[in-house]
Short mmCIF file of C-alpha atoms in Angstrom, two decimals:
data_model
loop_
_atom_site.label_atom_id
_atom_site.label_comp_id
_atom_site.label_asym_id
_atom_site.label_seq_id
_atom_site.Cartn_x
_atom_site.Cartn_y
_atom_site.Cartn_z
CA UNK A 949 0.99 -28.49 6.06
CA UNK A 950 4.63 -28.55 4.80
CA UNK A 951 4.55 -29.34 1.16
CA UNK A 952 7.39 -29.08 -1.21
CA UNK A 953 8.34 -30.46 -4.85
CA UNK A 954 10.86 -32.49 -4.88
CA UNK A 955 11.90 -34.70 -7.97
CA UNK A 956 8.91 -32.74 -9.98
CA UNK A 957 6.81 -34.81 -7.00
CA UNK A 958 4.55 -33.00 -4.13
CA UNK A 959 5.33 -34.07 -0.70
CA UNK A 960 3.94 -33.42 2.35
CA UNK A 961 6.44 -33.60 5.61
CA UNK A 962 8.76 -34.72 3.56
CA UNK A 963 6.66 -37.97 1.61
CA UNK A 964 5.51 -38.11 -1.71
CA UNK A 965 1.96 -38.09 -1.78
CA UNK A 966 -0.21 -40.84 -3.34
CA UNK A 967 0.66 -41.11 -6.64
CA UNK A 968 -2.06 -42.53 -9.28
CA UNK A 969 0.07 -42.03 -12.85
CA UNK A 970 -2.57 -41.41 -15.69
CA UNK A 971 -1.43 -42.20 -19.18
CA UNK A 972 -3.02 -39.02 -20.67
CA UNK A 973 -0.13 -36.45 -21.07
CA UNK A 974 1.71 -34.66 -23.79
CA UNK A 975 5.33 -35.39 -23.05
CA UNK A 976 7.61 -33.02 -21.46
CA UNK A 977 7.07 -29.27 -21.06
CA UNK A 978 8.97 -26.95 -23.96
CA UNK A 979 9.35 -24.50 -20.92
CA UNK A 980 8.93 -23.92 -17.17
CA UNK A 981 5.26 -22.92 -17.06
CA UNK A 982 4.41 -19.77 -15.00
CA UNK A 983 0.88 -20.57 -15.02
CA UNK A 984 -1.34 -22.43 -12.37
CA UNK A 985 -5.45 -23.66 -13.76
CA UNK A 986 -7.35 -24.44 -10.85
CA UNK A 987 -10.05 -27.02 -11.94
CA UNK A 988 -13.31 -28.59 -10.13
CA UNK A 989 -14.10 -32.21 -10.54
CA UNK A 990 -16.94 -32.25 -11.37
CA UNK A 991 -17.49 -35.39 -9.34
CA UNK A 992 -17.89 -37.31 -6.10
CA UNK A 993 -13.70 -38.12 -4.01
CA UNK A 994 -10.51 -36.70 -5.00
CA UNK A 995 -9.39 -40.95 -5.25
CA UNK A 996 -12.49 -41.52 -7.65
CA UNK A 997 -11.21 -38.43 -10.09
CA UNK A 998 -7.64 -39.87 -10.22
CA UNK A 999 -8.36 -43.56 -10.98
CA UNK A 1000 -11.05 -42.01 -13.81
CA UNK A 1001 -7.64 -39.95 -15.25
CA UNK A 1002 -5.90 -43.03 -15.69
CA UNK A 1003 -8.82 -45.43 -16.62
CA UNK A 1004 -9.32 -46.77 -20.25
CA UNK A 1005 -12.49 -45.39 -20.48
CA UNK A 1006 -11.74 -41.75 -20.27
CA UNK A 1007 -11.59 -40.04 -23.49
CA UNK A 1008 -8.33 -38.32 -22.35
CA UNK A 1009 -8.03 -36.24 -19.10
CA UNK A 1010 -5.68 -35.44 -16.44
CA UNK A 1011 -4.70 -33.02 -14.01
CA UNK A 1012 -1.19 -32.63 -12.12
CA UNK A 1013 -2.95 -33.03 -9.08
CA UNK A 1014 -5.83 -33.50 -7.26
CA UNK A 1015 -7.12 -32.29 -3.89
CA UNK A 1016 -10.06 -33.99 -1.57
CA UNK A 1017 -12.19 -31.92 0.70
CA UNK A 1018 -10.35 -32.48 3.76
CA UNK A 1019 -7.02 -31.41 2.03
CA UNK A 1020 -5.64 -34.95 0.74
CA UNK A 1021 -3.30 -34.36 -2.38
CA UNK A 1022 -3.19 -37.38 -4.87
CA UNK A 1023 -0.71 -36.93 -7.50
CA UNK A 1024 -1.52 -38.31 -11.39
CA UNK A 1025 1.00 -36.24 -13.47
CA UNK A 1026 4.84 -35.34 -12.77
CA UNK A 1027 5.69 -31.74 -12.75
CA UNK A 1028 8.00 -31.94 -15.49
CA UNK A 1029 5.00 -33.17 -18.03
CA UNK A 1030 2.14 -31.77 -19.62
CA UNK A 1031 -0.82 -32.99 -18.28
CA UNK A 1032 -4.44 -33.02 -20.35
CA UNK A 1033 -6.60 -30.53 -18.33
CA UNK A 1034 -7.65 -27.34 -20.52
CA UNK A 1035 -8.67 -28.32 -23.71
CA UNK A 1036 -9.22 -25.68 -25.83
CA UNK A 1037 -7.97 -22.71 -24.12
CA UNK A 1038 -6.31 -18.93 -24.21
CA UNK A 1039 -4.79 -16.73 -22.03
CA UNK A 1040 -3.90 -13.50 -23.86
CA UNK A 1041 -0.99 -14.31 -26.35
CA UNK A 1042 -1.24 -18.30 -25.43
CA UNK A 1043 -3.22 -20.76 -26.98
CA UNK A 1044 -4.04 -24.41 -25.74
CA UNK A 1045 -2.58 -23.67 -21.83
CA UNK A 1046 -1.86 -27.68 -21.72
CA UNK A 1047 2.08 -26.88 -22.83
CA UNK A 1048 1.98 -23.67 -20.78
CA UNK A 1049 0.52 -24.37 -16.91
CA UNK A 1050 0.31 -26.83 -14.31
CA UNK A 1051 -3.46 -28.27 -13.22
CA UNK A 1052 -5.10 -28.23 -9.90
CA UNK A 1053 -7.97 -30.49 -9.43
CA UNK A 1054 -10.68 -29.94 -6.38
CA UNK A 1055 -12.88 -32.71 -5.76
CA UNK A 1056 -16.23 -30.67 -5.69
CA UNK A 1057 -19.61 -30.94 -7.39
CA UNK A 1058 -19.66 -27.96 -9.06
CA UNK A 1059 -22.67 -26.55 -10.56
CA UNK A 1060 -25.83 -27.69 -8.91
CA UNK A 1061 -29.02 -28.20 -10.08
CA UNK A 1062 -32.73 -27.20 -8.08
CA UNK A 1063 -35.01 -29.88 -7.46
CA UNK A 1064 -38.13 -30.10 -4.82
CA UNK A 1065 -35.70 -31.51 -2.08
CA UNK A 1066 -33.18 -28.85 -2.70
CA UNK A 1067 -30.14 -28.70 -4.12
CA UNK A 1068 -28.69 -31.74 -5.94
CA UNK A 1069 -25.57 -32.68 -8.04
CA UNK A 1070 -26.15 -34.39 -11.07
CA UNK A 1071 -25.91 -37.96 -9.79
CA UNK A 1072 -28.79 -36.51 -7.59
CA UNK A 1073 -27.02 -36.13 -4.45
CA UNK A 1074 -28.21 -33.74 -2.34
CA UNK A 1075 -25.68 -30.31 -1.31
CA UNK A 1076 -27.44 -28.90 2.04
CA UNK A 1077 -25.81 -25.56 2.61
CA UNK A 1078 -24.49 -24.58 -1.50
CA UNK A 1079 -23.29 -20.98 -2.30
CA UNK A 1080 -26.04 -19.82 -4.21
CA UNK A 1081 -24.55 -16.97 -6.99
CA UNK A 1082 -24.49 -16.06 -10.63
CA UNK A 1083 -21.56 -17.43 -12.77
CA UNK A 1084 -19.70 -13.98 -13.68
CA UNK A 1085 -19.22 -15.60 -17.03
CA UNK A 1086 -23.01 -16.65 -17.52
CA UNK A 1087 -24.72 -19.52 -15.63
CA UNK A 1088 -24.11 -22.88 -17.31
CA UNK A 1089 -27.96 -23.70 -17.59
CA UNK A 1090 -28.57 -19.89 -19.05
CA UNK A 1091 -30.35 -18.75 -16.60
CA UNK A 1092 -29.80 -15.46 -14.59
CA UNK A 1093 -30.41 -16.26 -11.49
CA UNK A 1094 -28.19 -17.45 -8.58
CA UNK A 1095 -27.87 -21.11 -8.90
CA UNK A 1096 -26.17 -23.42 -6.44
CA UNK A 1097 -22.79 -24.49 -6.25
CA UNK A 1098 -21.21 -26.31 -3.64
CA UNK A 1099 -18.67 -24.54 -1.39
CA UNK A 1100 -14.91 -26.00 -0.96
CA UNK A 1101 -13.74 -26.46 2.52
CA UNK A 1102 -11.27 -24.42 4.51
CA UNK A 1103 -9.32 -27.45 5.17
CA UNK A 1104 -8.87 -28.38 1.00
CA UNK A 1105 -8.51 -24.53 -0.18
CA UNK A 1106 -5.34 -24.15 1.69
CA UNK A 1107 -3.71 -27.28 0.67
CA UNK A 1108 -4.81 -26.25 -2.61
CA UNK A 1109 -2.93 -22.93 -1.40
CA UNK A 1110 0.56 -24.72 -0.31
CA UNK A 1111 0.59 -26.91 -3.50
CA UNK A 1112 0.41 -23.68 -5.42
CA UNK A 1113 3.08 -21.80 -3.32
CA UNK A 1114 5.36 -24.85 -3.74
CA UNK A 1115 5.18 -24.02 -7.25
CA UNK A 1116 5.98 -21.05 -6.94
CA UNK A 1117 8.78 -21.64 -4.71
CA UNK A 1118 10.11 -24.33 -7.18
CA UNK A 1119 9.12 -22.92 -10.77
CA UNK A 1120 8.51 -19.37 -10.14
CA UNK A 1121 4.86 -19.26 -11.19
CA UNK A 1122 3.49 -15.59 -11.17
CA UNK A 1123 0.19 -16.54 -12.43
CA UNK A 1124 -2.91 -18.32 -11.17
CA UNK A 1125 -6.38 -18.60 -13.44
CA UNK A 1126 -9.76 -20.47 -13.28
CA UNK A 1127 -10.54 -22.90 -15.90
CA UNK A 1128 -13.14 -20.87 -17.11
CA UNK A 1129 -11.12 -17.77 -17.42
CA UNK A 1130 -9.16 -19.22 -19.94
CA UNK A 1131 -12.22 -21.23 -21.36
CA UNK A 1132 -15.27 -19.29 -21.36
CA UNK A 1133 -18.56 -20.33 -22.38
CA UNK A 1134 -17.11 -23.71 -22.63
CA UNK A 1135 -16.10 -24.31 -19.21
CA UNK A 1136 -17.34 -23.20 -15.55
CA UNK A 1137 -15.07 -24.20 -12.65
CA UNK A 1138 -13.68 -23.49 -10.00
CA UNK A 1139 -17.03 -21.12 -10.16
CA UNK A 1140 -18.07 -18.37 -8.26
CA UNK A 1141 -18.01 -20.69 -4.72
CA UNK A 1142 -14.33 -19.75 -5.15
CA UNK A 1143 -12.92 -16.58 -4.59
CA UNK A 1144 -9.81 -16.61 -6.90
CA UNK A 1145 -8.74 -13.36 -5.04
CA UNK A 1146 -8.18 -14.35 -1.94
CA UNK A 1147 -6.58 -18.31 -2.92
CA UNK A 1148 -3.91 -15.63 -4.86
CA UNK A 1149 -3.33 -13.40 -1.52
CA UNK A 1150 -3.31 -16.83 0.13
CA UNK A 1151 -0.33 -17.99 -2.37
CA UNK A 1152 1.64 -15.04 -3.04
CA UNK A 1153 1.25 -13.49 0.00
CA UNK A 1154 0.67 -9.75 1.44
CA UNK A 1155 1.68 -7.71 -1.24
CA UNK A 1156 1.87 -4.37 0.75
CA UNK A 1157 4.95 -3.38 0.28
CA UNK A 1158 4.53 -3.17 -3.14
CA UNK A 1159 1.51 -0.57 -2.55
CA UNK A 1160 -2.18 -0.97 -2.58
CA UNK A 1161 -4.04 -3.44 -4.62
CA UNK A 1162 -7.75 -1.62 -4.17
CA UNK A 1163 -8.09 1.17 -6.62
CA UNK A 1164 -11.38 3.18 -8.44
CA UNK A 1165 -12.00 3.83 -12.03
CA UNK A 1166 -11.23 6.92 -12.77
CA UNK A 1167 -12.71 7.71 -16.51
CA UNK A 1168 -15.97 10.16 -16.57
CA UNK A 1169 -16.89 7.93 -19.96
CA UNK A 1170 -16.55 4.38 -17.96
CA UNK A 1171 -13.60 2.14 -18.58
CA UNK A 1172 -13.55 -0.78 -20.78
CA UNK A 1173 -12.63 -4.42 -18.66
CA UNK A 1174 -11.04 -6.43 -21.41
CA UNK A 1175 -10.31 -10.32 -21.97
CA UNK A 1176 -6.91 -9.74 -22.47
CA UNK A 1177 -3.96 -6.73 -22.08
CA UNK A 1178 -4.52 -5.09 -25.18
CA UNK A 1179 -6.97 -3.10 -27.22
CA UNK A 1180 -7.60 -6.02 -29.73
CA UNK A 1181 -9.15 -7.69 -26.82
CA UNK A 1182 -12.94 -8.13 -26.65
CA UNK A 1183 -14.52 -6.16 -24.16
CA UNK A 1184 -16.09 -7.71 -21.21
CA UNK A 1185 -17.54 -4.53 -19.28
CA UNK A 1186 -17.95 -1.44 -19.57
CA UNK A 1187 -16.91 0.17 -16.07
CA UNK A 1188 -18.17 3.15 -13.94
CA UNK A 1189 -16.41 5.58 -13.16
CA UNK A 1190 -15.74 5.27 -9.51
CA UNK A 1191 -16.38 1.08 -9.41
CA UNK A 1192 -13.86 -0.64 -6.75
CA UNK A 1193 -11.14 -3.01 -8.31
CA UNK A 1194 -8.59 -5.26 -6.70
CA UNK A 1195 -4.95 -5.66 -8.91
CA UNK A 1196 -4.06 -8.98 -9.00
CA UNK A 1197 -1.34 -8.84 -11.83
CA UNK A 1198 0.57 -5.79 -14.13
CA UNK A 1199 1.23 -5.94 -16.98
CA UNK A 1200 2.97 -3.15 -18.62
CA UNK A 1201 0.27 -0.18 -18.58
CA UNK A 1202 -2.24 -3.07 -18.06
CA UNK A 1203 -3.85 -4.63 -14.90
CA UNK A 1204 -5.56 -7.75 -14.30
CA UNK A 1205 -8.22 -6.60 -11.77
CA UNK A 1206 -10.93 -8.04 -9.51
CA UNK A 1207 -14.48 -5.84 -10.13
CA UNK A 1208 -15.57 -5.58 -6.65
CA UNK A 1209 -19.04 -5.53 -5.52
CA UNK A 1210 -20.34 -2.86 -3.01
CA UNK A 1211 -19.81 -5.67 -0.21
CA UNK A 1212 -16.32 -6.22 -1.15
CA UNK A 1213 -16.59 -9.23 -2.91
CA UNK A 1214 -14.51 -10.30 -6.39
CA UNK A 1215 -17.17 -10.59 -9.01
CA UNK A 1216 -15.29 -10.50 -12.38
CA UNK A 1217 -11.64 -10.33 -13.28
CA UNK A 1218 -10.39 -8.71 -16.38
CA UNK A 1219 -7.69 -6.51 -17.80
CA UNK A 1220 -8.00 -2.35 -17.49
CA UNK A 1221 -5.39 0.27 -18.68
CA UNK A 1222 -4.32 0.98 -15.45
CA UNK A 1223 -3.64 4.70 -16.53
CA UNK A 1224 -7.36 5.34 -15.56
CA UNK A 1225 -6.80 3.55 -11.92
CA UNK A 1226 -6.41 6.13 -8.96
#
């Protein structure tokens, strides 16, 4: 799927997409943001999400875009404004990431909750097949078991991967976070149904050249996975010496890493002085 920005509008083949405008913004951006939120609904079709950010009774919420299953974009929020879709949020030195990144919407239930019949969203419709997993975070009913969540499509994770690439392309972005990285304990999406590693190797491509991204602690006393890159920063984890992690950003002598499971799979991302990385 060929999309671009053009105009601070997505297009596809060379169209605009459908464009819903929702009055809940914050004027124009100060600067170019570098960072992309992705987002779930929360809710039923991508069309449904984008008439509720422009109708009268929402409280005030919006997204730059939003993506359906099968890879439909709708647009609600030019490119060039700040659109309502973090709240209250940080990302190390930034506070309230409204003024500071573009928003990605997936339509997609989200968290799901176990009944009799199975697995249902809160409207009580029933998910057949949901990934079943443990918010990284902490579940958003407390428990600590694997709950349900419902998996996104091949078909609406890589449109979700060409929007963000056009933004690259166009505004340089060199950063891509979940909502609830940036809000935690308050917020839960896109959830662990998403792997957030590989949507970045989908975006910014094979990185090879630049060297591995898989490295092992290497600290006999463990090494501390922080919120942010710095030493202020609350500590997440405490890391074994020898547990798998994936780079996905540097920052000085700081990494943002993936914690990998023994199966390969992202379970937690945090920052590590990457001094103790071999």
């Amino acid at each position: 799927m060929a999309v671009a920005i053009k105009n601070n509008r997505v297009t596809v083949g060379g169209a605009a997409v459908d464009f819903v405008k929702s009055p809940y913004t914050g004027g124009g951006f100060a600067a170019t943001p570098k960072v992309v939120v992705m987002h779930f609904t929360y809710g039923g079709t991508a069309a449904s999400s984008a008439q509720w950010f422009k109708s009268p009774d929402n409280p005030g919420s919006s997204a730059h875009v939003v993506v359906e299953r099968d890879g439909t974009i709708i647009q609600c929020v030019p490119l060039d404004t700040i659109a309502w879709h973090a709240g209250k949020s940080h990302l190390r030195n930034l506070v309230g990431l409204n003024q500071f990144a573009f928003g990605i919407e997936m339509a997609n239930w989200g968290y799901l909750k176990r009944t009799p019949d199975g697995w249902q969203t809160y409207t009580q419709k029933r998910i057949s097949d949901p990934v079943l997993a443990i918010h990284p975070y902490g579940n958003p009913d407390g428990s600590s078991q694997p709950i349900g969540w419902e998996a996104y499509p091949e078909a609406q994770v890589r449109a979700a991967a060409d929007i963000a690439r056009a933004l690259v392309d166009t505004f340089g972005i060199d950063e891509i976070v979940g909502h609830e990285d940036i809000s935690r304990g308050r917020k839960w999406d896109p959830g662990p149904a998403f792997d957030l590693t590989t949507f970045r190797a989908l975006v910014f491509g094979d990185r090879a050249d630049d060297g591995p991204s898989s490295f092992e602690v290497n600290s006999a006393e463990g090494l501390n996975l922080r919120a942010g890159a710095s030493t202020a920063n609350e500590v997440i984890r405490l890391l074994a010496n020898g547990t798998k992690v994936e780079i996905v950003e540097r920052q000085g002598n700081w990494a943002l890493v993936s914690v990998l499971s023994s199966n390969g799979v992202a379970e937690i991302n945090g920052w590590v002085n990457a001094a103790f990385l071999k």
